């Protein structure tokens, strides 16, 4: 081992392994698990390399050819340039590696990010995806859902493509909060170029993420695989417009494989851009009618998280713990029966009765007739 090699950090070796072409992400993960670190992978000798049964002969030769200090030095310089641009790197096994990616079928070995809290996904997240050549209707609905979901405290995830992806993020930023995009190129590249302002906003107030090494161009083959990351980072996926065969349906398929709920926006039956959404609805996807209805339809555990992390600042908002706040949110000035409340919230009858009693005693709601309630404030 040379003197210069001993001065290098583990992150530099991780960058070397991440940028190694010709070996899949799955095999890089296996190499790190077997040898315990990227530094150890760089230093494995002929006997150990030969014993790697999961590598083909070509892959073993590829690894051997990259185990040179001159190549490592080049990668170290590249990583230093990326680091100075504010780019972060987390790799399989690192403490800050996103937990949401660990259990998917093909988790990336390396994950690059730039922006605010790049690899933090503690809040409720929703992917808003759809057609690039979206209609005015699709763009409007993407913007409205992005804005209203962000107001409710959700983080929006998308691929930052033109059309639906961009409009969903624009709406989300209009309401404030942190949002992110998963790119099909390096995080140091803005693609498409027309989204430059959105890219810069994500750098300042959100996060740009990619499994691809900085400098990787937006090749067509990069985009379908990145959709598995968009869905995995999301608690729910919203498809706003999509053709029968589209990247949005690939994202929806990944979501279903990962056990994530999918919702689709209905549109004109004559529109080819709604055919993919209608196909999803026929297959059992939820129907997007309005942001309010979507939010009330969320599973109870996600509604609880929204209450915990909501960034809404409303002077008339009552400071209540769940389930009281959930109950109050579904009531209005129109009487609502307890049976209807049960249908809208995943609460037991006992929790509902106790919550309604507490709200009524504190003057927030009133029982106007038997089991019919209205809000007073």
mmCIF file of C-alpha atoms in Angstrom:
data_model
loop_
_atom_site.group_PDB
_atom_site.id
_atom_site.type_symbol
_atom_site.label_atom_id
_atom_site.label_comp_id
_atom_site.label_asym_id
_atom_site.label_seq_id
_atom_site.Cartn_x
_atom_site.Cartn_y
_atom_site.Cartn_z
ATOM 1 C CA UNK A 1 0.000 0.000 0.000
ATOM 2 C CA UNK A 2 1.471 3.372 -1.029
ATOM 3 C CA UNK A 3 1.806 6.349 1.295
ATOM 4 C CA UNK A 4 -0.655 8.425 -0.767
ATOM 5 C CA UNK A 5 -3.248 5.678 -0.530
ATOM 6 C CA UNK A 6 -3.208 5.688 3.278
ATOM 7 C CA UNK A 7 -4.177 9.376 3.276
ATOM 8 C CA UNK A 8 -7.390 8.795 1.347
ATOM 9 C CA UNK A 9 -10.762 8.738 3.082
ATOM 10 C CA UNK A 10 -13.329 5.961 2.919
ATOM 11 C CA UNK A 11 -15.683 8.329 1.038
ATOM 12 C CA UNK A 12 -13.102 8.625 -1.746
ATOM 13 C CA UNK A 13 -12.967 4.856 -2.057
ATOM 14 C CA UNK A 14 -16.765 4.759 -2.098
ATOM 15 C CA UNK A 15 -16.782 7.251 -4.945
ATOM 16 C CA UNK A 16 -14.258 5.061 -6.795
ATOM 17 C CA UNK A 17 -16.506 2.005 -6.415
ATOM 18 C CA UNK A 18 -19.649 3.985 -7.280
ATOM 19 C CA UNK A 19 -18.125 5.230 -10.528
ATOM 20 C CA UNK A 20 -16.816 1.814 -11.563
ATOM 21 C CA UNK A 21 -18.472 0.891 -14.889
ATOM 22 C CA UNK A 22 -19.156 -2.672 -15.924
ATOM 23 C CA UNK A 23 -20.228 -4.005 -12.513
ATOM 24 C CA UNK A 24 -23.858 -3.744 -11.464
ATOM 25 C CA UNK A 25 -25.095 -1.960 -8.371
ATOM 26 C CA UNK A 26 -26.185 -5.298 -6.891
ATOM 27 C CA UNK A 27 -22.676 -6.747 -7.253
ATOM 28 C CA UNK A 28 -21.105 -3.615 -5.787
ATOM 29 C CA UNK A 29 -23.354 -4.031 -2.753
ATOM 30 C CA UNK A 30 -22.269 -7.653 -2.455
ATOM 31 C CA UNK A 31 -18.596 -6.712 -2.735
ATOM 32 C CA UNK A 32 -18.970 -4.184 0.063
ATOM 33 C CA UNK A 33 -20.871 -6.645 2.256
ATOM 34 C CA UNK A 34 -18.236 -9.357 1.796
ATOM 35 C CA UNK A 35 -15.154 -7.153 2.192
ATOM 36 C CA UNK A 36 -16.825 -4.673 4.619
ATOM 37 C CA UNK A 37 -15.643 -1.459 2.960
ATOM 38 C CA UNK A 38 -14.937 0.119 -0.426
ATOM 39 C CA UNK A 39 -11.295 0.569 0.662
ATOM 40 C CA UNK A 40 -11.021 -3.195 1.170
ATOM 41 C CA UNK A 41 -12.573 -3.827 -2.248
ATOM 42 C CA UNK A 42 -9.920 -1.626 -3.847
ATOM 43 C CA UNK A 43 -7.196 -3.582 -2.055
ATOM 44 C CA UNK A 44 -8.380 -7.147 -2.690
ATOM 45 C CA UNK A 45 -5.714 -9.308 -4.284
ATOM 46 C CA UNK A 46 -5.812 -11.887 -7.048
ATOM 47 C CA UNK A 47 -6.833 -14.841 -4.866
ATOM 48 C CA UNK A 48 -9.720 -12.961 -3.225
ATOM 49 C CA UNK A 49 -10.843 -11.512 -6.547
ATOM 50 C CA UNK A 50 -10.860 -14.975 -8.136
ATOM 51 C CA UNK A 51 -12.981 -16.305 -5.275
ATOM 52 C CA UNK A 52 -15.755 -13.801 -6.024
ATOM 53 C CA UNK A 53 -18.072 -16.404 -7.550
ATOM 54 C CA UNK A 54 -20.758 -13.830 -8.409
ATOM 55 C CA UNK A 55 -18.444 -11.899 -10.755
ATOM 56 C CA UNK A 56 -18.016 -12.995 -14.357
ATOM 57 C CA UNK A 57 -14.498 -13.273 -15.763
ATOM 58 C CA UNK A 58 -15.044 -10.005 -17.612
ATOM 59 C CA UNK A 59 -16.146 -8.294 -14.399
ATOM 60 C CA UNK A 60 -13.108 -9.618 -12.530
ATOM 61 C CA UNK A 61 -10.878 -8.164 -15.236
ATOM 62 C CA UNK A 62 -12.768 -4.875 -15.043
ATOM 63 C CA UNK A 63 -12.225 -4.723 -11.284
ATOM 64 C CA UNK A 64 -8.539 -5.568 -11.640
ATOM 65 C CA UNK A 65 -8.043 -2.884 -14.287
ATOM 66 C CA UNK A 66 -9.568 -0.254 -11.956
ATOM 67 C CA UNK A 67 -7.402 -1.197 -8.955
ATOM 68 C CA UNK A 68 -4.692 1.281 -9.859
ATOM 69 C CA UNK A 69 -3.592 4.255 -7.823
ATOM 70 C CA UNK A 70 -3.555 6.511 -10.881
ATOM 71 C CA UNK A 71 -7.247 5.728 -11.466
ATOM 72 C CA UNK A 72 -8.000 6.162 -7.757
ATOM 73 C CA UNK A 73 -6.266 9.542 -7.794
ATOM 74 C CA UNK A 74 -8.411 10.637 -10.764
ATOM 75 C CA UNK A 75 -11.569 9.566 -8.905
ATOM 76 C CA UNK A 76 -10.430 11.403 -5.786
ATOM 77 C CA UNK A 77 -10.016 14.612 -7.758
ATOM 78 C CA UNK A 78 -13.450 14.119 -9.330
ATOM 79 C CA UNK A 79 -14.998 13.583 -5.893
ATOM 80 C CA UNK A 80 -13.281 16.704 -4.544
ATOM 81 C CA UNK A 81 -14.757 18.767 -7.399
ATOM 82 C CA UNK A 82 -18.218 17.301 -6.710
ATOM 83 C CA UNK A 83 -17.878 17.932 -2.983
ATOM 84 C CA UNK A 84 -16.984 21.578 -3.591
ATOM 85 C CA UNK A 85 -20.195 21.872 -5.633
ATOM 86 C CA UNK A 86 -22.152 20.835 -2.554
ATOM 87 C CA UNK A 87 -22.753 17.255 -3.701
ATOM 88 C CA UNK A 88 -23.152 14.604 -1.015
ATOM 89 C CA UNK A 89 -22.717 10.840 -1.329
ATOM 90 C CA UNK A 90 -24.186 7.996 0.666
ATOM 91 C CA UNK A 91 -23.564 4.330 -0.078
ATOM 92 C CA UNK A 92 -25.092 0.994 0.819
ATOM 93 C CA UNK A 93 -24.462 0.328 4.494
ATOM 94 C CA UNK A 94 -23.931 3.984 5.465
ATOM 95 C CA UNK A 95 -25.969 5.370 8.363
ATOM 96 C CA UNK A 96 -27.519 8.128 6.229
ATOM 97 C CA UNK A 97 -28.516 5.781 3.383
ATOM 98 C CA UNK A 98 -32.304 6.342 2.943
ATOM 99 C CA UNK A 99 -34.199 3.628 4.794
ATOM 100 C CA UNK A 100 -36.946 3.706 2.164
ATOM 101 C CA UNK A 101 -34.511 2.362 -0.441
ATOM 102 C CA UNK A 102 -33.176 -0.555 1.583
ATOM 103 C CA UNK A 103 -36.081 -2.919 1.016
ATOM 104 C CA UNK A 104 -36.690 -2.420 -2.717
ATOM 105 C CA UNK A 105 -35.810 -5.022 -5.337
ATOM 106 C CA UNK A 106 -32.755 -3.204 -6.733
ATOM 107 C CA UNK A 107 -31.483 -0.600 -4.273
ATOM 108 C CA UNK A 108 -28.698 1.595 -5.679
ATOM 109 C CA UNK A 109 -25.195 1.066 -4.321
ATOM 110 C CA UNK A 110 -24.551 4.809 -4.325
ATOM 111 C CA UNK A 111 -26.917 7.727 -3.955
ATOM 112 C CA UNK A 112 -25.857 11.299 -4.731
ATOM 113 C CA UNK A 113 -27.625 14.426 -3.560
ATOM 114 C CA UNK A 114 -27.404 18.168 -3.383
ATOM 115 C CA UNK A 115 -29.614 20.669 -1.584
ATOM 116 C CA UNK A 116 -31.168 20.625 1.882
ATOM 117 C CA UNK A 117 -31.053 17.475 4.042
ATOM 118 C CA UNK A 118 -30.459 15.418 0.906
ATOM 119 C CA UNK A 119 -31.104 11.965 2.306
ATOM 120 C CA UNK A 120 -33.736 12.763 4.943
ATOM 121 C CA UNK A 121 -37.259 11.440 4.297
ATOM 122 C CA UNK A 122 -39.040 11.585 7.639
ATOM 123 C CA UNK A 123 -42.176 13.390 6.450
ATOM 124 C CA UNK A 124 -45.079 12.073 4.370
ATOM 125 C CA UNK A 125 -44.038 12.074 0.717
ATOM 126 C CA UNK A 126 -46.125 11.962 -2.446
ATOM 127 C CA UNK A 127 -44.865 11.434 -5.987
ATOM 128 C CA UNK A 128 -46.622 13.512 -8.631
ATOM 129 C CA UNK A 129 -45.787 12.121 -12.066
ATOM 130 C CA UNK A 130 -47.247 12.191 -15.544
ATOM 131 C CA UNK A 131 -46.922 13.073 -19.176
ATOM 132 C CA UNK A 132 -44.283 15.465 -20.473
ATOM 133 C CA UNK A 133 -46.618 16.747 -23.203
ATOM 134 C CA UNK A 134 -49.419 17.295 -20.700
ATOM 135 C CA UNK A 135 -52.662 19.090 -21.473
ATOM 136 C CA UNK A 136 -53.633 22.382 -19.820
ATOM 137 C CA UNK A 137 -56.028 20.350 -17.643
ATOM 138 C CA UNK A 138 -53.277 17.987 -16.538
ATOM 139 C CA UNK A 139 -50.830 20.792 -15.767
ATOM 140 C CA UNK A 140 -53.460 22.691 -13.780
ATOM 141 C CA UNK A 141 -54.413 19.649 -11.706
ATOM 142 C CA UNK A 142 -50.762 18.748 -11.078
ATOM 143 C CA UNK A 143 -50.119 22.284 -9.838
ATOM 144 C CA UNK A 144 -53.205 22.281 -7.603
ATOM 145 C CA UNK A 145 -52.480 18.883 -6.074
ATOM 146 C CA UNK A 146 -48.829 19.841 -5.530
ATOM 147 C CA UNK A 147 -49.824 23.079 -3.821
ATOM 148 C CA UNK A 148 -52.578 21.642 -1.621
ATOM 149 C CA UNK A 149 -50.611 18.559 -0.576
ATOM 150 C CA UNK A 150 -47.640 20.759 0.336
ATOM 151 C CA UNK A 151 -49.983 23.013 2.343
ATOM 152 C CA UNK A 152 -51.073 19.903 4.238
ATOM 153 C CA UNK A 153 -47.431 19.201 5.124
ATOM 154 C CA UNK A 154 -46.460 16.657 2.454
ATOM 155 C CA UNK A 155 -43.175 16.591 0.554
ATOM 156 C CA UNK A 156 -43.520 16.233 -3.211
ATOM 157 C CA UNK A 157 -41.203 13.956 -5.202
ATOM 158 C CA UNK A 158 -40.933 13.833 -8.986
ATOM 159 C CA UNK A 159 -38.514 13.341 -11.847
ATOM 160 C CA UNK A 160 -38.405 17.083 -12.727
ATOM 161 C CA UNK A 161 -39.416 16.286 -16.308
ATOM 162 C CA UNK A 162 -41.278 18.920 -18.287
ATOM 163 C CA UNK A 163 -45.061 18.851 -18.034
ATOM 164 C CA UNK A 164 -46.710 17.162 -15.042
ATOM 165 C CA UNK A 165 -43.538 16.610 -12.979
ATOM 166 C CA UNK A 166 -42.517 20.252 -13.186
ATOM 167 C CA UNK A 167 -46.015 21.601 -12.492
ATOM 168 C CA UNK A 168 -46.424 19.407 -9.432
ATOM 169 C CA UNK A 169 -43.164 20.746 -7.998
ATOM 170 C CA UNK A 170 -44.042 24.341 -8.896
ATOM 171 C CA UNK A 171 -47.336 24.025 -7.044
ATOM 172 C CA UNK A 172 -45.580 22.475 -4.064
ATOM 173 C CA UNK A 173 -43.017 25.266 -3.830
ATOM 174 C CA UNK A 174 -45.813 27.839 -4.083
ATOM 175 C CA UNK A 175 -47.023 26.475 -0.743
ATOM 176 C CA UNK A 176 -43.547 26.275 0.796
ATOM 177 C CA UNK A 177 -41.726 23.329 2.312
ATOM 178 C CA UNK A 178 -38.934 21.055 1.121
ATOM 179 C CA UNK A 179 -39.444 18.975 -2.037
ATOM 180 C CA UNK A 180 -37.169 16.863 -4.206
ATOM 181 C CA UNK A 181 -36.509 15.466 -7.665
ATOM 182 C CA UNK A 182 -34.833 12.208 -8.684
ATOM 183 C CA UNK A 183 -32.828 12.700 -11.889
ATOM 184 C CA UNK A 184 -31.869 10.390 -14.727
ATOM 185 C CA UNK A 185 -28.464 12.088 -14.944
ATOM 186 C CA UNK A 186 -25.862 13.448 -12.526
ATOM 187 C CA UNK A 187 -27.163 15.898 -9.915
ATOM 188 C CA UNK A 188 -24.782 18.513 -11.303
ATOM 189 C CA UNK A 189 -26.682 18.612 -14.609
ATOM 190 C CA UNK A 190 -30.008 20.331 -15.233
ATOM 191 C CA UNK A 191 -32.241 18.301 -17.524
ATOM 192 C CA UNK A 192 -34.338 19.444 -19.235
ATOM 193 C CA UNK A 193 -32.637 22.831 -19.523
ATOM 194 C CA UNK A 194 -36.001 24.613 -19.601
ATOM 195 C CA UNK A 195 -36.431 23.689 -15.921
ATOM 196 C CA UNK A 196 -33.352 25.681 -14.863
ATOM 197 C CA UNK A 197 -35.285 27.886 -12.419
ATOM 198 C CA UNK A 198 -36.919 24.834 -10.840
ATOM 199 C CA UNK A 199 -33.522 23.096 -10.641
ATOM 200 C CA UNK A 200 -32.054 26.106 -8.814
ATOM 201 C CA UNK A 201 -35.013 26.224 -6.423
ATOM 202 C CA UNK A 202 -34.497 22.553 -5.602
ATOM 203 C CA UNK A 203 -30.840 23.306 -4.863
ATOM 204 C CA UNK A 204 -31.803 26.089 -2.443
ATOM 205 C CA UNK A 205 -34.993 24.790 -0.855
ATOM 206 C CA UNK A 206 -35.179 21.083 -1.666
ATOM 207 C CA UNK A 207 -33.046 18.219 -2.868
ATOM 208 C CA UNK A 208 -31.755 16.857 -6.170
ATOM 209 C CA UNK A 209 -31.027 13.130 -6.076
ATOM 210 C CA UNK A 210 -29.539 10.523 -8.392
ATOM 211 C CA UNK A 211 -27.927 7.097 -8.365
ATOM 212 C CA UNK A 212 -25.703 8.262 -11.223
ATOM 213 C CA UNK A 213 -22.216 9.701 -10.734
ATOM 214 C CA UNK A 214 -21.931 13.486 -11.258
ATOM 215 C CA UNK A 215 -21.348 14.290 -14.901
ATOM 216 C CA UNK A 216 -23.485 11.371 -16.150
ATOM 217 C CA UNK A 217 -25.478 12.628 -19.172
ATOM 218 C CA UNK A 218 -29.276 12.173 -19.396
ATOM 219 C CA UNK A 219 -29.210 8.976 -21.459
ATOM 220 C CA UNK A 220 -32.580 7.458 -22.393
ATOM 221 C CA UNK A 221 -31.756 4.204 -20.607
ATOM 222 C CA UNK A 222 -31.280 6.003 -17.281
ATOM 223 C CA UNK A 223 -34.882 7.114 -16.864
ATOM 224 C CA UNK A 224 -36.908 3.881 -16.480
ATOM 225 C CA UNK A 225 -34.635 2.598 -13.646
ATOM 226 C CA UNK A 226 -34.756 5.900 -11.749
ATOM 227 C CA UNK A 227 -38.580 5.558 -11.544
ATOM 228 C CA UNK A 228 -38.176 2.778 -8.963
ATOM 229 C CA UNK A 229 -36.454 5.330 -6.709
ATOM 230 C CA UNK A 230 -39.200 7.941 -7.177
ATOM 231 C CA UNK A 231 -41.821 5.415 -6.071
ATOM 232 C CA UNK A 232 -39.701 3.992 -3.237
ATOM 233 C CA UNK A 233 -39.121 7.420 -1.687
ATOM 234 C CA UNK A 234 -42.872 8.090 -1.751
ATOM 235 C CA UNK A 235 -45.647 7.025 0.593
ATOM 236 C CA UNK A 236 -48.169 7.385 -2.223
ATOM 237 C CA UNK A 237 -47.935 7.895 -6.002
ATOM 238 C CA UNK A 238 -50.216 10.229 -7.990
ATOM 239 C CA UNK A 239 -50.384 9.779 -11.768
ATOM 240 C CA UNK A 240 -51.929 12.882 -13.313
ATOM 241 C CA UNK A 241 -51.843 12.088 -17.050
ATOM 242 C CA UNK A 242 -50.310 9.140 -18.882
ATOM 243 C CA UNK A 243 -50.522 7.312 -22.167
ATOM 244 C CA UNK A 244 -51.059 3.550 -22.262
ATOM 245 C CA UNK A 245 -47.300 3.036 -22.487
ATOM 246 C CA UNK A 246 -45.377 5.619 -20.515
ATOM 247 C CA UNK A 247 -42.754 6.133 -17.863
ATOM 248 C CA UNK A 248 -45.490 7.124 -15.420
ATOM 249 C CA UNK A 249 -47.012 3.656 -15.652
ATOM 250 C CA UNK A 250 -43.547 2.205 -15.010
ATOM 251 C CA UNK A 251 -43.439 4.284 -11.823
ATOM 252 C CA UNK A 252 -46.916 3.034 -10.891
ATOM 253 C CA UNK A 253 -45.848 -0.581 -11.489
ATOM 254 C CA UNK A 254 -42.802 -0.114 -9.264
ATOM 255 C CA UNK A 255 -45.032 1.433 -6.589
ATOM 256 C CA UNK A 256 -47.419 -1.523 -6.631
ATOM 257 C CA UNK A 257 -44.489 -3.953 -6.377
ATOM 258 C CA UNK A 258 -43.227 -1.961 -3.385
ATOM 259 C CA UNK A 259 -46.638 -1.982 -1.673
ATOM 260 C CA UNK A 260 -47.280 1.732 -2.232
ATOM 261 C CA UNK A 261 -50.775 3.045 -3.004
ATOM 262 C CA UNK A 262 -51.352 4.527 -6.466
ATOM 263 C CA UNK A 263 -53.922 7.171 -7.391
ATOM 264 C CA UNK A 264 -54.831 8.333 -10.902
ATOM 265 C CA UNK A 265 -56.554 11.401 -12.298
ATOM 266 C CA UNK A 266 -59.539 10.646 -14.561
ATOM 267 C CA UNK A 267 -59.851 12.624 -17.772
ATOM 268 C CA UNK A 268 -61.779 12.712 -21.056
ATOM 269 C CA UNK A 269 -62.300 9.236 -22.499
ATOM 270 C CA UNK A 270 -61.267 10.629 -25.877
ATOM 271 C CA UNK A 271 -57.868 11.820 -24.618
ATOM 272 C CA UNK A 272 -54.913 9.517 -25.246
ATOM 273 C CA UNK A 273 -53.173 11.209 -22.308
ATOM 274 C CA UNK A 274 -55.846 9.864 -19.959
ATOM 275 C CA UNK A 275 -55.840 6.283 -21.216
ATOM 276 C CA UNK A 276 -53.022 5.247 -18.910
ATOM 277 C CA UNK A 277 -54.815 6.764 -15.898
ATOM 278 C CA UNK A 278 -58.076 5.041 -16.801
ATOM 279 C CA UNK A 279 -56.175 1.772 -17.136
ATOM 280 C CA UNK A 280 -54.787 2.224 -13.618
ATOM 281 C CA UNK A 281 -58.256 3.016 -12.252
ATOM 282 C CA UNK A 282 -59.671 -0.148 -13.852
ATOM 283 C CA UNK A 283 -56.878 -2.075 -12.136
ATOM 284 C CA UNK A 284 -57.873 -0.674 -8.734
ATOM 285 C CA UNK A 285 -55.989 2.617 -8.364
ATOM 286 C CA UNK A 286 -57.618 5.318 -6.282
ATOM 287 C CA UNK A 287 -59.442 8.089 -8.156
ATOM 288 C CA UNK A 288 -58.222 11.660 -7.750
ATOM 289 C CA UNK A 289 -61.270 13.920 -7.429
ATOM 290 C CA UNK A 290 -59.858 16.742 -5.313
ATOM 291 C CA UNK A 291 -56.872 17.290 -3.002
ATOM 292 C CA UNK A 292 -59.232 17.477 -0.006
ATOM 293 C CA UNK A 293 -60.849 14.133 -0.798
ATOM 294 C CA UNK A 294 -57.446 12.564 -1.455
ATOM 295 C CA UNK A 295 -56.118 13.744 1.909
ATOM 296 C CA UNK A 296 -59.167 12.420 3.755
ATOM 297 C CA UNK A 297 -58.714 9.075 1.986
ATOM 298 C CA UNK A 298 -55.138 8.599 3.190
ATOM 299 C CA UNK A 299 -54.452 5.725 5.613
ATOM 300 C CA UNK A 300 -54.726 6.704 9.276
ATOM 301 C CA UNK A 301 -50.968 6.283 9.889
ATOM 302 C CA UNK A 302 -50.160 8.826 7.146
ATOM 303 C CA UNK A 303 -52.771 11.247 8.462
ATOM 304 C CA UNK A 304 -51.148 11.019 11.897
ATOM 305 C CA UNK A 305 -47.751 11.814 10.359
ATOM 306 C CA UNK A 306 -49.227 14.790 8.522
ATOM 307 C CA UNK A 307 -50.525 16.164 11.796
ATOM 308 C CA UNK A 308 -47.100 15.718 13.374
ATOM 309 C CA UNK A 309 -45.109 17.350 10.587
ATOM 310 C CA UNK A 310 -47.583 19.815 9.082
ATOM 311 C CA UNK A 311 -45.980 23.190 8.311
ATOM 312 C CA UNK A 312 -49.278 25.014 7.872
ATOM 313 C CA UNK A 313 -49.454 28.260 9.799
ATOM 314 C CA UNK A 314 -53.107 29.100 10.270
ATOM 315 C CA UNK A 315 -54.134 31.359 13.148
ATOM 316 C CA UNK A 316 -57.519 29.676 13.275
ATOM 317 C CA UNK A 317 -56.016 26.179 13.391
ATOM 318 C CA UNK A 318 -56.798 24.462 16.667
ATOM 319 C CA UNK A 319 -53.948 22.801 18.520
ATOM 320 C CA UNK A 320 -55.259 19.290 19.020
ATOM 321 C CA UNK A 321 -53.724 15.850 19.193
ATOM 322 C CA UNK A 322 -54.989 13.014 17.003
ATOM 323 C CA UNK A 323 -57.628 11.687 16.699
ATOM 324 C CA UNK A 324 -59.402 14.934 17.703
ATOM 325 C CA UNK A 325 -57.656 16.913 14.965
ATOM 326 C CA UNK A 326 -58.584 14.312 12.350
ATOM 327 C CA UNK A 327 -62.199 14.384 13.479
ATOM 328 C CA UNK A 328 -62.306 18.170 13.403
ATOM 329 C CA UNK A 329 -60.769 18.203 9.901
ATOM 330 C CA UNK A 330 -63.588 16.125 8.379
ATOM 331 C CA UNK A 331 -66.386 18.206 9.911
ATOM 332 C CA UNK A 332 -67.874 21.368 8.398
ATOM 333 C CA UNK A 333 -70.870 23.667 8.869
ATOM 334 C CA UNK A 334 -73.031 20.974 7.263
ATOM 335 C CA UNK A 335 -74.133 18.210 9.682
ATOM 336 C CA UNK A 336 -72.219 14.949 9.306
ATOM 337 C CA UNK A 337 -73.376 11.646 10.756
ATOM 338 C CA UNK A 338 -71.084 9.499 12.865
ATOM 339 C CA UNK A 339 -71.473 6.640 10.383
ATOM 340 C CA UNK A 340 -70.137 8.877 7.588
ATOM 341 C CA UNK A 341 -67.236 9.885 9.837
ATOM 342 C CA UNK A 342 -66.419 6.205 10.384
ATOM 343 C CA UNK A 343 -66.293 5.674 6.611
ATOM 344 C CA UNK A 344 -63.864 8.578 6.132
ATOM 345 C CA UNK A 345 -61.457 7.848 8.993
ATOM 346 C CA UNK A 346 -59.692 4.673 10.002
ATOM 347 C CA UNK A 347 -60.731 5.072 13.657
ATOM 348 C CA UNK A 348 -62.678 2.770 15.925
ATOM 349 C CA UNK A 349 -66.165 3.761 17.083
ATOM 350 C CA UNK A 350 -64.754 4.184 20.592
ATOM 351 C CA UNK A 351 -61.997 6.587 19.428
ATOM 352 C CA UNK A 352 -64.553 8.586 17.424
ATOM 353 C CA UNK A 353 -67.006 8.877 20.327
ATOM 354 C CA UNK A 354 -64.266 9.907 22.764
ATOM 355 C CA UNK A 355 -62.819 12.428 20.325
ATOM 356 C CA UNK A 356 -66.211 13.965 19.520
ATOM 357 C CA UNK A 357 -67.012 14.276 23.218
ATOM 358 C CA UNK A 358 -63.714 16.072 23.882
ATOM 359 C CA UNK A 359 -64.273 18.435 20.959
ATOM 360 C CA UNK A 360 -67.812 19.204 22.072
ATOM 361 C CA UNK A 361 -66.792 19.832 25.677
ATOM 362 C CA UNK A 362 -64.134 22.309 24.469
ATOM 363 C CA UNK A 363 -66.614 24.166 22.283
ATOM 364 C CA UNK A 364 -65.182 23.212 18.886
ATOM 365 C CA UNK A 365 -68.141 21.206 17.597
ATOM 366 C CA UNK A 366 -71.837 20.688 18.330
ATOM 367 C CA UNK A 367 -74.164 17.706 18.092
ATOM 368 C CA UNK A 368 -77.132 19.279 16.266
ATOM 369 C CA UNK A 369 -79.217 16.083 16.181
ATOM 370 C CA UNK A 370 -78.706 12.456 17.208
ATOM 371 C CA UNK A 371 -75.151 11.498 16.048
ATOM 372 C CA UNK A 372 -74.991 14.483 13.629
ATOM 373 C CA UNK A 373 -72.155 16.961 14.205
ATOM 374 C CA UNK A 374 -71.005 20.339 12.866
ATOM 375 C CA UNK A 375 -67.909 22.443 13.583
ATOM 376 C CA UNK A 376 -68.431 25.767 15.357
ATOM 377 C CA UNK A 377 -65.146 27.527 14.547
#
